[in-house]
Amino acid sequence: MTVSERIGALQRIMKQKNVDIYIVPTADFHQSEYVGEHFKMRKFLTGFSGSAGTAVFTQDDACLWVDGRYFIQAARQIEGTPVRLMKMGEPHVPTIPQFLEDTLPEGGVIGFDGRCVSLGDGTCYEEIAAKKNGRVSYGEDLADSIWEDRPARSKEPVWELDLAYAGEDRKSKLARIREAMKESGADCHILTTLDDICWTLNIRGNDIEFFPLVLSYAVITMDRMDLYVNGAKFSDALKERLGADGVVFHPYNDIYEDVKRLPGDGTVLIDPVRLNYALCRNIPEEVRRVEARNPEILFKAVKNETEIANIKKAQLKDSIAHVKFMKWVKENYDKEEITEMSASAKLDEFRAQQGGFIRPSFEPIVSYGEHGAIVHYTSSPETDVKLEGGSFLLTDTGAGFCEGSTDITRTYALGRVSDKMKEHFTLVAVSNLSLASAKFLYGATGMTMDMLARKPFWDRDMNFNHGTGHGVGYLLNIHEPPTGFRWQYRAGETQPFEAGMIVTDEPGVYLEGEYGIRLENELLTCKGVQNEYGQFMYYETITYIPMDLDAILPEMMTQEERDLLNAYHSAVYEKLSPHLDEEETEWLRRYTRAV
């Protein structure tokens, strides 16, 4: 079936079921940012494959909301289909709630699969329907019957993260969670977010491509943790160890009936942003609810000493691999046929040589020339192009090592590039270094700090249409809340930086039809001086890869900016040269020279 035929089939079902508007988000039943093949219904219906976006269908219309990362990609992928692109944040583009209010007829019905919609969003839809004397219908996946060859849910085995990598055992983590429950007055805590559950239990799996997560739900009380999961994926030995720590196994879907039996005199802690609407609606009305952010969110964002030491090892491994790759691609792009996809495979080959490499930590973005302007581009056999001189190669990739996950972006000049390209590259480098060098008082948030990255752009009446950085999980989600760099206010994204948080620093320039540039390092948040003014904080850069001097214009930089670049390159050489052979070391010396 074509996209047009799929949408037509869905709209016929909507008419049969008397559903006026049907919403299909990206999420699975656990509000995951990235989902397994079984849950990619939005992609199936619209053809858009990006990791974020929401499709909204009426009985005679189809719309797709995406943010700035996906404007170009979405436009290309839905071309020739009935889907209309809604560019979030752009003038005259309504938000989804505004569209629903304007479009829903009096007495109308808004439909969605309640397992794939958060409580917060579902409640919003419910309120909009009520204004029109209508209702929501959330108990059915209307499009399931259309997807005849829908992939099954993953049955991949679960493995345990050793204490040498986790740095804290399950009992300790559960004790901290239960203390947070007490502080909120709750005696029960429902978890549906996969990274929170995997972090708590020190388990990992393979249920979502690139992300070592396990499809599961959990209910934590003061004396046990009920785990709803496909138990066949666990070895008997791991089940026994989990059982010794108070974990009780149940079939994956049983949670929907079990929460109906929660004691009426109890109090349950739930996160309305992360708990799905259908599950929440099954909690008895008499049960008191405390709505707050999952305590696991902040616990896992602040890395312990063991995790930090391991992550630095992973970063060193990946930095070595990147330097070997950088040398290889710059020396060979014009001597042999190298494409986006073969370059991506070569980078992973260098990673595997470092030992402990599990797999990429997210879908790799390796883009040449004009493809680099597509922020979340993914090369495919249909789009794969040969690398040539005169443009940029952008690689935004990550590795899952036993010691942790990485997320690194570099842009390489292949051959001679124009002065305009060098000016933009230098701008991105200055932005990256300006943010990384920040010293700030405790209490600052990503909204505060993002100005340091944006100022070089805003001074030139320029901008980039994505956040400047995000938290990074430890062999979990590569995008990890609650911290990051973003100049615009978003509810729930005003967490002050804590020592031990790891965040990316990744400004960029994107010219559609020409090229893209992005430079991304990971930063470790550290405590600095404490005095009468308060606790000062700073960032330690833990990614060590040259910023391509072939694309830098030193005369465009202030002396302070050149000093920052030279200091960074000096650290790169010091960290990596002991791990390289003589030829590689000499090459690195040239690409980390002072400017």
Coordinates of C-alpha atoms in Angstrom, one line a residue:
M1 CA 0.0 0.0 0.0
T2 CA 1.1 3.6 -0.7
V3 CA 1.0 6.3 1.9
S4 CA -2.1 7.7 0.2
E5 CA -3.8 4.3 0.3
R6 CA -2.9 3.8 4.0
I7 CA -4.3 7.2 4.9
G8 CA -7.4 6.5 2.9
A9 CA -7.9 3.2 4.7
L10 CA -7.5 4.9 8.1
Q11 CA -10.0 7.6 7.2
R12 CA -12.6 5.0 6.2
I13 CA -12.2 3.4 9.6
M14 CA -12.5 6.8 11.3
K15 CA -15.8 7.3 9.5
Q16 CA -17.0 3.8 10.5
K17 CA -16.1 4.5 14.2
N18 CA -17.4 8.1 14.2
V19 CA -13.9 9.4 15.0
D20 CA -13.5 13.0 13.7
I21 CA -9.8 13.4 14.5
Y22 CA -7.2 10.7 15.1
I23 CA -3.8 11.4 16.5
V24 CA -0.7 9.2 15.9
P25 CA 2.4 10.3 17.9
T26 CA 5.9 8.8 17.6
A27 CA 5.9 7.2 21.0
D28 CA 5.5 3.6 22.1
F29 CA 3.6 2.5 25.2
H30 CA 6.5 4.0 27.3
Q31 CA 6.8 7.5 25.9
S32 CA 10.1 6.6 24.4
E33 CA 11.8 9.1 22.0
Y34 CA 13.1 6.3 19.8
V35 CA 10.9 3.2 19.3
G36 CA 11.2 -0.4 18.1
E37 CA 9.9 -1.3 14.6
H38 CA 6.6 -2.6 16.0
F39 CA 5.7 0.9 17.2
K40 CA 6.6 3.0 14.1
M41 CA 2.9 3.6 13.2
R42 CA 3.5 7.3 12.3
K43 CA 6.2 6.3 9.9
F44 CA 4.0 3.6 8.4
L45 CA 1.1 6.0 7.8
T46 CA 3.0 9.1 6.6
G47 CA 6.3 7.9 5.2
F48 CA 8.2 10.3 7.5
S49 CA 11.0 8.4 9.4
G50 CA 12.3 11.0 11.8
S51 CA 12.5 10.3 15.5
A52 CA 10.1 13.0 16.5
G53 CA 6.8 14.2 15.1
T54 CA 3.0 13.8 15.4
A55 CA 0.5 13.0 12.7
V56 CA -3.1 14.2 13.0
F57 CA -5.8 12.9 10.7
T58 CA -9.3 14.2 10.1
Q59 CA -11.7 12.3 7.9
D60 CA -10.5 14.3 4.9
D61 CA -7.1 15.8 5.8
A62 CA -3.7 14.6 7.1
C63 CA -1.1 16.8 8.9
L64 CA 2.4 16.2 10.3
W65 CA 3.9 18.4 13.0
V66 CA 7.7 18.3 13.2
D67 CA 10.3 20.6 14.9
G68 CA 13.2 22.4 13.2
R69 CA 15.5 19.4 13.1
Y70 CA 13.2 17.7 10.6
F71 CA 11.8 20.5 8.3
I72 CA 13.9 19.5 5.3
Q73 CA 13.7 15.8 5.8
A74 CA 9.9 15.7 6.4
A75 CA 9.2 17.9 3.4
R76 CA 11.1 15.5 1.2
Q77 CA 9.7 12.3 2.6
I78 CA 6.0 13.4 2.4
E79 CA 6.3 14.9 -1.0
G80 CA 3.6 13.5 -3.3
T81 CA 1.4 12.3 -0.4
P82 CA -1.7 13.8 1.0
V83 CA 0.2 14.8 4.2
R84 CA 0.5 18.6 4.9
L85 CA 3.7 19.7 6.8
M86 CA 3.2 21.8 9.9
K87 CA 6.5 23.4 10.9
M88 CA 6.4 23.8 14.7
G89 CA 7.2 27.3 16.0
E90 CA 7.0 28.9 12.6
P91 CA 4.7 32.0 12.1
H92 CA 1.0 31.2 11.3
V93 CA 1.5 27.5 12.1
P94 CA -1.0 26.4 14.8
T95 CA 0.0 24.1 17.6
I96 CA -1.7 20.7 17.7
P97 CA -4.1 21.9 20.5
Q98 CA -5.0 25.0 18.5
F99 CA -5.6 22.8 15.4
L100 CA -7.8 20.5 17.4
E101 CA -9.8 23.3 18.9
D102 CA -10.3 24.9 15.4
T103 CA -11.1 21.7 13.6
L104 CA -13.1 19.5 16.0
P105 CA -16.9 19.8 15.3
E106 CA -19.4 20.3 18.0
G107 CA -20.0 17.0 19.8
G108 CA -17.0 15.5 18.0
V109 CA -14.6 12.7 18.9
I110 CA -10.8 12.8 19.2
G111 CA -9.3 9.4 18.9
F112 CA -5.8 8.0 19.8
D113 CA -4.3 4.9 21.2
G114 CA -4.1 5.7 24.9
R115 CA -1.1 3.6 25.4
C116 CA 1.0 5.8 23.1
V117 CA -0.1 9.2 24.5
S118 CA 1.1 10.7 27.7
L119 CA -1.3 11.5 30.5
G120 CA -0.5 15.2 30.0
D121 CA -1.3 15.2 26.3
G122 CA -4.3 12.9 26.7
T123 CA -5.8 15.2 29.4
C124 CA -5.2 18.2 27.0
Y125 CA -7.1 16.4 24.3
E126 CA -9.9 15.5 26.7
E127 CA -10.3 19.1 27.8
I128 CA -10.4 20.3 24.2
A129 CA -13.1 17.7 23.4
A130 CA -15.1 18.8 26.4
K131 CA -15.2 22.4 25.2
K132 CA -17.0 21.1 22.1
N133 CA -19.3 18.8 24.2
G134 CA -17.4 15.9 22.6
R135 CA -15.2 13.1 24.0
V136 CA -12.0 11.2 23.5
S137 CA -11.8 7.6 22.3
Y138 CA -8.5 6.0 23.5
G139 CA -9.1 2.3 23.8
E140 CA -8.2 1.2 20.3
D141 CA -5.4 1.4 17.8
L142 CA -7.4 2.2 14.7
A143 CA -4.6 1.7 12.2
D144 CA -3.4 -1.7 13.5
S145 CA -5.7 -3.6 11.0
I146 CA -4.2 -1.7 8.1
W147 CA -0.6 -2.7 8.9
E148 CA -0.9 -6.3 7.8
D149 CA 2.8 -7.2 8.1
R150 CA 3.4 -5.3 11.3
P151 CA 6.7 -6.4 13.0
A152 CA 6.3 -8.3 16.3
R153 CA 7.6 -6.9 19.6
S154 CA 11.2 -7.7 20.3
K155 CA 12.2 -10.9 22.1
E156 CA 15.9 -10.1 22.5
P157 CA 17.6 -11.3 25.7
V158 CA 18.2 -9.2 28.7
W159 CA 21.6 -8.8 30.3
E160 CA 22.9 -7.4 33.6
L161 CA 25.1 -4.3 33.8
D162 CA 27.9 -5.3 36.2
L163 CA 28.5 -3.2 39.3
A164 CA 32.0 -2.3 37.9
Y165 CA 30.1 -0.2 35.3
A166 CA 26.9 0.8 37.1
G167 CA 28.7 1.9 40.3
E168 CA 25.6 1.4 42.5
D169 CA 23.5 -1.7 43.1
R170 CA 19.8 -2.2 42.8
K171 CA 19.1 -2.2 46.6
S172 CA 20.8 1.2 46.9
K173 CA 18.9 2.7 44.0
L174 CA 15.5 1.3 45.2
A175 CA 16.3 2.7 48.7
R176 CA 16.8 6.2 47.2
I177 CA 13.6 5.9 45.2
R178 CA 11.6 4.8 48.2
E179 CA 13.0 7.7 50.2
A180 CA 11.8 10.1 47.4
M181 CA 8.4 8.3 47.6
K182 CA 8.2 9.0 51.3
E183 CA 9.0 12.6 50.8
S184 CA 6.1 12.9 48.4
G185 CA 3.8 11.0 50.7
A186 CA 3.4 8.1 48.2
D187 CA 3.5 4.4 49.1
C188 CA 3.4 3.3 45.4
H189 CA 5.2 4.5 42.3
I190 CA 4.3 3.5 38.7
L191 CA 7.1 3.5 36.1
T192 CA 6.7 3.0 32.4
T193 CA 9.8 4.8 31.1
L194 CA 12.3 2.1 29.9
D195 CA 15.5 3.9 30.8
D196 CA 14.2 4.6 34.4
I197 CA 13.4 0.9 34.9
C198 CA 16.7 -0.3 33.3
W199 CA 18.7 2.1 35.4
T200 CA 17.0 1.1 38.6
L201 CA 17.5 -2.6 38.0
N202 CA 20.9 -2.4 36.3
I203 CA 19.6 -4.3 33.3
R204 CA 20.0 -3.7 29.6
G205 CA 18.5 -5.3 26.5
N206 CA 17.9 -4.9 22.8
D207 CA 14.2 -4.0 22.3
I208 CA 14.8 -0.7 20.6
E209 CA 17.4 -0.4 17.8
F210 CA 20.6 1.3 19.0
F211 CA 19.2 1.7 22.6
P212 CA 19.9 -1.1 25.0
L213 CA 16.5 -1.0 26.7
V214 CA 13.9 -3.6 27.8
L215 CA 10.2 -3.2 27.1
S216 CA 8.7 -3.2 30.6
Y217 CA 6.5 -1.6 33.2
A218 CA 7.1 -1.5 36.9
V219 CA 5.3 -0.8 40.2
I220 CA 7.5 0.0 43.2
T221 CA 6.1 -0.2 46.7
M222 CA 7.9 -0.1 50.0
D223 CA 8.8 -3.8 50.1
R224 CA 8.8 -5.0 46.4
M225 CA 9.1 -4.1 42.8
D226 CA 6.6 -5.6 40.4
L227 CA 8.2 -5.9 36.9
Y228 CA 5.9 -6.4 33.9
V229 CA 8.0 -7.9 31.1
N230 CA 8.4 -10.8 28.9
G231 CA 10.1 -13.1 31.4
A232 CA 11.4 -15.4 28.8
K233 CA 14.0 -12.9 27.9
F234 CA 15.7 -13.3 31.3
S235 CA 18.1 -16.1 32.2
D236 CA 17.1 -18.1 35.3
A237 CA 20.2 -16.9 37.1
L238 CA 19.3 -13.2 36.5
K239 CA 15.7 -13.8 37.6
E240 CA 17.0 -15.3 40.8
R241 CA 19.3 -12.3 41.5
L242 CA 16.5 -9.9 40.8
G243 CA 14.1 -11.9 43.0
A244 CA 16.6 -11.7 45.8
D245 CA 16.3 -7.9 45.6
G246 CA 12.5 -8.0 45.8
V247 CA 11.6 -8.0 42.1
V248 CA 8.5 -10.0 41.2
F249 CA 7.9 -10.9 37.6
H250 CA 4.5 -10.5 35.8
P251 CA 3.4 -10.8 32.1
Y252 CA 4.0 -7.6 30.1
N253 CA 0.4 -6.5 29.6
D254 CA -1.0 -7.5 33.0
I255 CA -0.2 -4.1 34.5
Y256 CA -3.4 -2.6 32.9
E257 CA -5.6 -4.9 35.0
D258 CA -3.4 -4.9 38.1
V259 CA -3.5 -1.2 38.6
K260 CA -7.3 -1.4 38.8
R261 CA -6.7 -3.2 42.1
L262 CA -4.5 -0.7 43.8
P263 CA -5.8 -0.1 47.4
G264 CA -8.2 2.8 47.6
D265 CA -6.5 4.2 50.7
G266 CA -3.1 4.3 49.0
T267 CA -1.1 7.1 47.3
V268 CA 0.6 6.6 44.0
L269 CA 3.4 8.7 42.6
I270 CA 3.1 9.2 38.8
D271 CA 4.9 11.4 36.2
P272 CA 2.1 12.9 34.0
V273 CA 4.6 13.6 31.2
R274 CA 5.8 10.0 31.1
L275 CA 2.9 7.8 32.2
N276 CA 0.6 6.8 29.3
Y277 CA -3.0 8.0 29.3
A278 CA -4.6 4.5 29.2
L279 CA -2.7 3.2 32.1
C280 CA -3.5 6.2 34.2
R281 CA -7.2 6.0 33.5
N282 CA -7.1 2.5 34.9
I283 CA -6.0 3.7 38.4
P284 CA -9.1 3.7 40.7
E285 CA -10.4 7.2 41.3
E286 CA -10.3 6.8 45.1
V287 CA -6.5 6.3 45.0
R288 CA -4.7 9.6 45.8
R289 CA -2.3 10.7 43.1
V290 CA 0.9 12.7 43.5
E291 CA 1.9 14.0 40.1
A292 CA 5.7 14.8 39.9
R293 CA 8.7 14.1 37.8
N294 CA 10.0 10.5 38.3
P295 CA 12.8 10.7 40.9
E296 CA 14.8 8.4 38.7
I297 CA 15.2 11.1 36.1
L298 CA 17.5 13.2 38.2
F299 CA 19.2 10.3 40.0
K300 CA 20.4 8.8 36.7
A301 CA 21.4 12.2 35.2
V302 CA 23.9 12.8 38.0
K303 CA 26.6 10.2 37.2
N304 CA 28.4 8.6 40.1
E305 CA 32.2 8.4 40.3
T306 CA 32.4 4.9 38.7
E307 CA 30.2 6.0 35.8
I308 CA 32.2 9.2 35.2
A309 CA 35.5 7.3 35.2
N310 CA 34.1 4.8 32.8
I311 CA 32.5 7.4 30.5
K312 CA 35.9 9.2 30.3
K313 CA 37.4 5.9 29.1
A314 CA 34.7 5.5 26.5
Q315 CA 35.2 9.1 25.3
L316 CA 39.0 8.4 25.0
K317 CA 38.3 5.3 23.0
D318 CA 35.9 7.1 20.7
S319 CA 38.3 10.1 20.3
I320 CA 41.1 7.8 19.2
A321 CA 38.8 6.1 16.7
H322 CA 37.7 9.5 15.4
V323 CA 41.3 10.7 14.9
K324 CA 42.1 7.6 13.0
F325 CA 39.0 8.1 10.9
M326 CA 39.7 11.8 10.3
K327 CA 43.2 11.0 9.0
W328 CA 41.9 8.2 6.8
V329 CA 39.1 10.1 5.2
K330 CA 41.0 13.3 4.5
E331 CA 43.9 11.3 3.0
N332 CA 41.8 8.8 0.9
Y333 CA 38.5 10.5 -0.2
D334 CA 40.2 11.3 -3.6
K335 CA 42.1 8.0 -3.9
E336 CA 39.4 5.4 -3.5
E337 CA 35.6 5.4 -3.7
I338 CA 34.2 6.4 -0.3
T339 CA 30.5 7.0 0.2
E340 CA 28.5 8.2 3.2
M341 CA 27.6 4.7 4.2
S342 CA 31.0 3.2 3.7
A343 CA 32.5 6.1 5.7
S344 CA 30.1 5.3 8.5
A345 CA 31.1 1.6 8.5
K346 CA 34.8 2.6 8.5
L347 CA 34.3 4.8 11.6
D348 CA 32.7 1.8 13.5
E349 CA 35.5 -0.3 12.3
F350 CA 38.0 2.0 14.0
R351 CA 35.7 1.9 17.1
A352 CA 35.7 -1.8 17.2
Q353 CA 39.5 -1.8 17.3
Q354 CA 39.4 0.0 20.6
G355 CA 37.8 -3.0 22.4
G356 CA 34.5 -3.1 24.3
F357 CA 32.5 -1.7 21.4
I358 CA 28.9 -3.0 21.6
R359 CA 27.2 -1.0 18.7
P360 CA 26.3 2.5 17.7
S361 CA 24.5 4.4 20.4
F362 CA 22.0 5.9 17.9
E363 CA 21.3 5.9 14.2
P364 CA 24.4 7.4 12.6
I365 CA 24.2 10.7 10.7
V366 CA 27.0 10.7 8.0
S367 CA 26.2 13.4 5.5
Y368 CA 28.2 14.9 2.6
G369 CA 27.6 18.2 0.9
E370 CA 24.0 19.4 0.8
H371 CA 22.9 16.4 2.9
G372 CA 24.7 18.0 5.9
A373 CA 22.0 20.7 5.9
I374 CA 19.4 18.0 6.9
V375 CA 20.0 18.0 10.7
H376 CA 18.9 14.4 11.2
Y377 CA 19.8 12.9 7.8
T378 CA 20.2 9.2 7.5
S379 CA 22.0 7.8 4.5
S380 CA 20.4 5.0 2.6
P381 CA 21.2 3.0 -0.6
E382 CA 18.9 5.5 -2.4
T383 CA 20.6 8.6 -1.1
D384 CA 24.2 7.4 -0.5
V385 CA 26.7 9.6 -2.3
K386 CA 30.4 9.5 -3.0
L387 CA 32.7 11.8 -1.1
E388 CA 34.5 14.4 -3.2
G389 CA 36.6 17.5 -2.7
G390 CA 35.2 21.0 -2.3
S391 CA 32.7 20.4 0.5
F392 CA 32.1 19.2 4.0
L393 CA 31.6 15.7 5.5
L394 CA 29.5 15.8 8.7
T395 CA 29.5 12.8 11.0
D396 CA 27.1 12.9 14.0
T397 CA 27.6 9.4 15.5
G398 CA 27.9 7.7 18.8
A399 CA 29.2 4.5 20.3
G400 CA 28.0 2.2 22.9
F401 CA 31.1 0.9 24.7
C402 CA 30.9 -1.3 27.9
E403 CA 32.1 1.9 29.6
G404 CA 29.3 4.0 28.4
S405 CA 27.7 5.8 25.5
T406 CA 29.2 8.6 23.4
D407 CA 27.7 11.3 21.1
I408 CA 30.2 13.2 18.9
T409 CA 29.9 15.4 15.8
R410 CA 32.7 16.5 13.6
T411 CA 32.7 18.3 10.2
Y412 CA 35.7 17.7 7.9
A413 CA 36.8 19.8 5.0
L414 CA 37.5 17.6 2.0
G415 CA 39.9 19.4 -0.3
R416 CA 39.7 23.1 -0.6
V417 CA 36.5 24.8 0.6
S418 CA 35.3 28.4 0.1
D419 CA 35.9 31.3 2.4
K420 CA 32.2 31.4 3.2
M421 CA 32.3 27.8 4.3
K422 CA 35.4 28.5 6.4
E423 CA 33.7 31.5 8.0
H424 CA 30.7 29.4 9.0
F425 CA 32.9 26.6 10.3
T426 CA 34.9 29.1 12.4
L427 CA 31.6 30.6 13.7
V428 CA 30.5 27.1 14.9
A429 CA 33.9 26.4 16.5
V430 CA 33.8 29.7 18.4
S431 CA 30.3 29.0 19.6
N432 CA 31.2 25.5 20.8
L433 CA 34.3 26.8 22.7
S434 CA 32.5 29.8 24.2
L435 CA 29.9 27.5 25.9
A436 CA 32.5 24.9 26.9
S437 CA 34.6 27.5 28.7
A438 CA 31.8 28.8 30.8
K439 CA 32.1 29.4 34.6
F440 CA 28.8 30.0 36.3
L441 CA 27.1 30.0 39.7
Y442 CA 25.1 27.0 40.9
G443 CA 21.5 27.3 39.9
A444 CA 22.1 28.2 36.3
T445 CA 20.1 26.2 33.8
G446 CA 20.4 25.4 30.1
M447 CA 18.2 28.5 29.3
T448 CA 20.8 30.6 31.1
M449 CA 23.9 29.1 29.5
D450 CA 22.6 28.7 26.0
M451 CA 23.2 32.5 25.4
L452 CA 27.0 31.8 25.4
A453 CA 26.6 29.5 22.3
R454 CA 24.0 31.7 20.6
K455 CA 25.7 35.1 21.0
P456 CA 28.3 34.6 18.2
F457 CA 25.3 33.6 15.9
W458 CA 22.9 36.3 17.1
D459 CA 25.7 39.0 16.7
R460 CA 25.6 38.1 13.0
D461 CA 21.8 37.9 12.7
M462 CA 22.1 34.1 12.5
N463 CA 20.7 31.1 14.4
F464 CA 20.5 27.3 14.3
N465 CA 17.1 25.6 14.6
H466 CA 17.7 23.1 17.3
G467 CA 18.8 22.9 20.9
T468 CA 22.5 23.4 21.6
G469 CA 22.8 20.3 23.8
H470 CA 21.2 17.5 25.7
G471 CA 22.0 15.2 28.6
V472 CA 23.5 11.8 27.8
G473 CA 22.5 8.5 29.3
Y474 CA 24.9 5.7 30.5
L475 CA 24.1 2.9 28.0
L476 CA 20.5 4.1 28.0
N477 CA 18.9 6.9 26.0
I478 CA 21.3 9.1 24.2
H479 CA 19.0 12.1 24.8
E480 CA 18.5 12.1 28.6
P481 CA 16.5 14.7 30.6
P482 CA 16.3 16.8 32.6
T483 CA 19.1 19.0 31.4
G484 CA 20.3 20.5 28.2
F485 CA 20.9 23.8 26.4
R486 CA 17.9 25.6 24.9
W487 CA 17.2 29.3 24.8
Q488 CA 13.4 28.9 24.6
Y489 CA 11.4 28.1 27.6
R490 CA 10.0 24.6 27.8
A491 CA 8.1 23.3 30.8
G492 CA 10.1 20.7 32.7
E493 CA 13.5 21.8 31.2
T494 CA 14.7 24.3 33.8
Q495 CA 16.7 21.9 35.9
P496 CA 19.9 23.5 37.4
F497 CA 23.1 21.9 36.4
E498 CA 24.4 19.5 39.0
A499 CA 28.0 18.2 39.4
G500 CA 28.2 14.9 37.6
M501 CA 25.8 15.8 34.8
I502 CA 27.0 15.1 31.2
V503 CA 25.7 17.3 28.5
T504 CA 26.5 17.9 24.8
D505 CA 27.6 21.1 23.2
E506 CA 26.6 21.1 19.5
P507 CA 26.0 24.3 17.6
G508 CA 25.7 24.3 13.8
V509 CA 25.1 26.1 10.5
Y510 CA 22.8 24.6 7.9
L511 CA 22.3 26.0 4.4
E512 CA 19.7 24.1 2.5
G513 CA 21.0 22.8 -0.8
E514 CA 24.6 23.6 0.1
Y515 CA 26.2 22.2 3.3
G516 CA 25.9 21.7 7.0
I517 CA 28.4 22.2 9.8
R518 CA 28.1 20.9 13.4
L519 CA 30.7 20.4 16.1
E520 CA 29.7 18.4 19.2
N521 CA 31.7 17.7 22.3
E522 CA 30.5 16.2 25.6
L523 CA 30.9 18.3 28.8
L524 CA 31.1 17.1 32.4
T525 CA 29.6 19.5 34.9
C526 CA 32.0 20.1 37.8
K527 CA 32.1 22.1 41.0
G528 CA 34.6 25.0 41.1
V529 CA 35.3 27.5 43.8
Q530 CA 32.9 28.1 46.7
N531 CA 33.1 31.5 48.3
E532 CA 30.9 34.3 49.7
Y533 CA 29.2 34.6 46.2
G534 CA 28.1 31.0 46.2
Q535 CA 29.1 27.7 44.5
F536 CA 30.8 28.2 41.2
M537 CA 30.5 25.6 38.5
Y538 CA 32.4 24.8 35.2
Y539 CA 32.4 22.3 32.4
E540 CA 35.2 19.8 31.7
T541 CA 35.3 18.8 28.0
I542 CA 35.7 15.1 27.8
T543 CA 35.7 14.7 24.0
Y544 CA 39.2 15.0 22.4
I545 CA 39.1 15.3 18.6
P546 CA 40.6 18.2 16.5
M547 CA 38.4 20.8 15.1
D548 CA 39.5 20.7 11.4
L549 CA 42.1 23.5 11.0
D550 CA 41.7 23.2 7.3
A551 CA 38.4 25.0 7.7
I552 CA 39.4 27.5 10.4
L553 CA 40.0 31.2 9.7
P554 CA 42.2 32.4 12.6
E555 CA 41.9 36.0 11.5
M556 CA 38.1 35.8 12.2
M557 CA 38.8 34.9 15.8
T558 CA 39.7 37.1 18.8
Q559 CA 42.8 36.4 20.7
E560 CA 40.7 34.9 23.5
E561 CA 39.0 32.6 21.0
R562 CA 42.3 31.5 19.5
D563 CA 43.6 30.8 23.0
L564 CA 40.6 28.6 23.7
L565 CA 41.1 26.6 20.5
N566 CA 44.8 26.2 21.1
A567 CA 44.2 25.1 24.7
Y568 CA 41.7 22.5 23.5
H569 CA 44.0 21.2 20.7
S570 CA 46.9 21.0 23.2
A571 CA 44.7 18.8 25.4
V572 CA 43.7 16.7 22.4
Y573 CA 47.3 16.0 21.6
E574 CA 48.3 15.3 25.2
K575 CA 45.4 12.8 25.6
L576 CA 45.6 11.0 22.3
S577 CA 49.2 10.9 21.2
P578 CA 50.3 8.1 23.6
H579 CA 47.7 5.9 21.9
L580 CA 48.7 6.5 18.3
D581 CA 51.6 5.2 16.1
E582 CA 54.4 7.5 14.9
E583 CA 52.7 8.5 11.7
E584 CA 49.4 9.2 13.3
T585 CA 51.1 11.2 16.1
E586 CA 52.8 13.4 13.5
W587 CA 49.6 13.9 11.7
L588 CA 47.8 14.8 15.0
R589 CA 50.6 17.3 15.8
R590 CA 49.9 19.1 12.5
Y591 CA 46.1 19.2 13.2
T592 CA 46.5 20.4 16.7
R593 CA 49.1 23.1 16.1
A594 CA 48.6 26.5 17.6
V595 CA 46.9 29.2 15.4

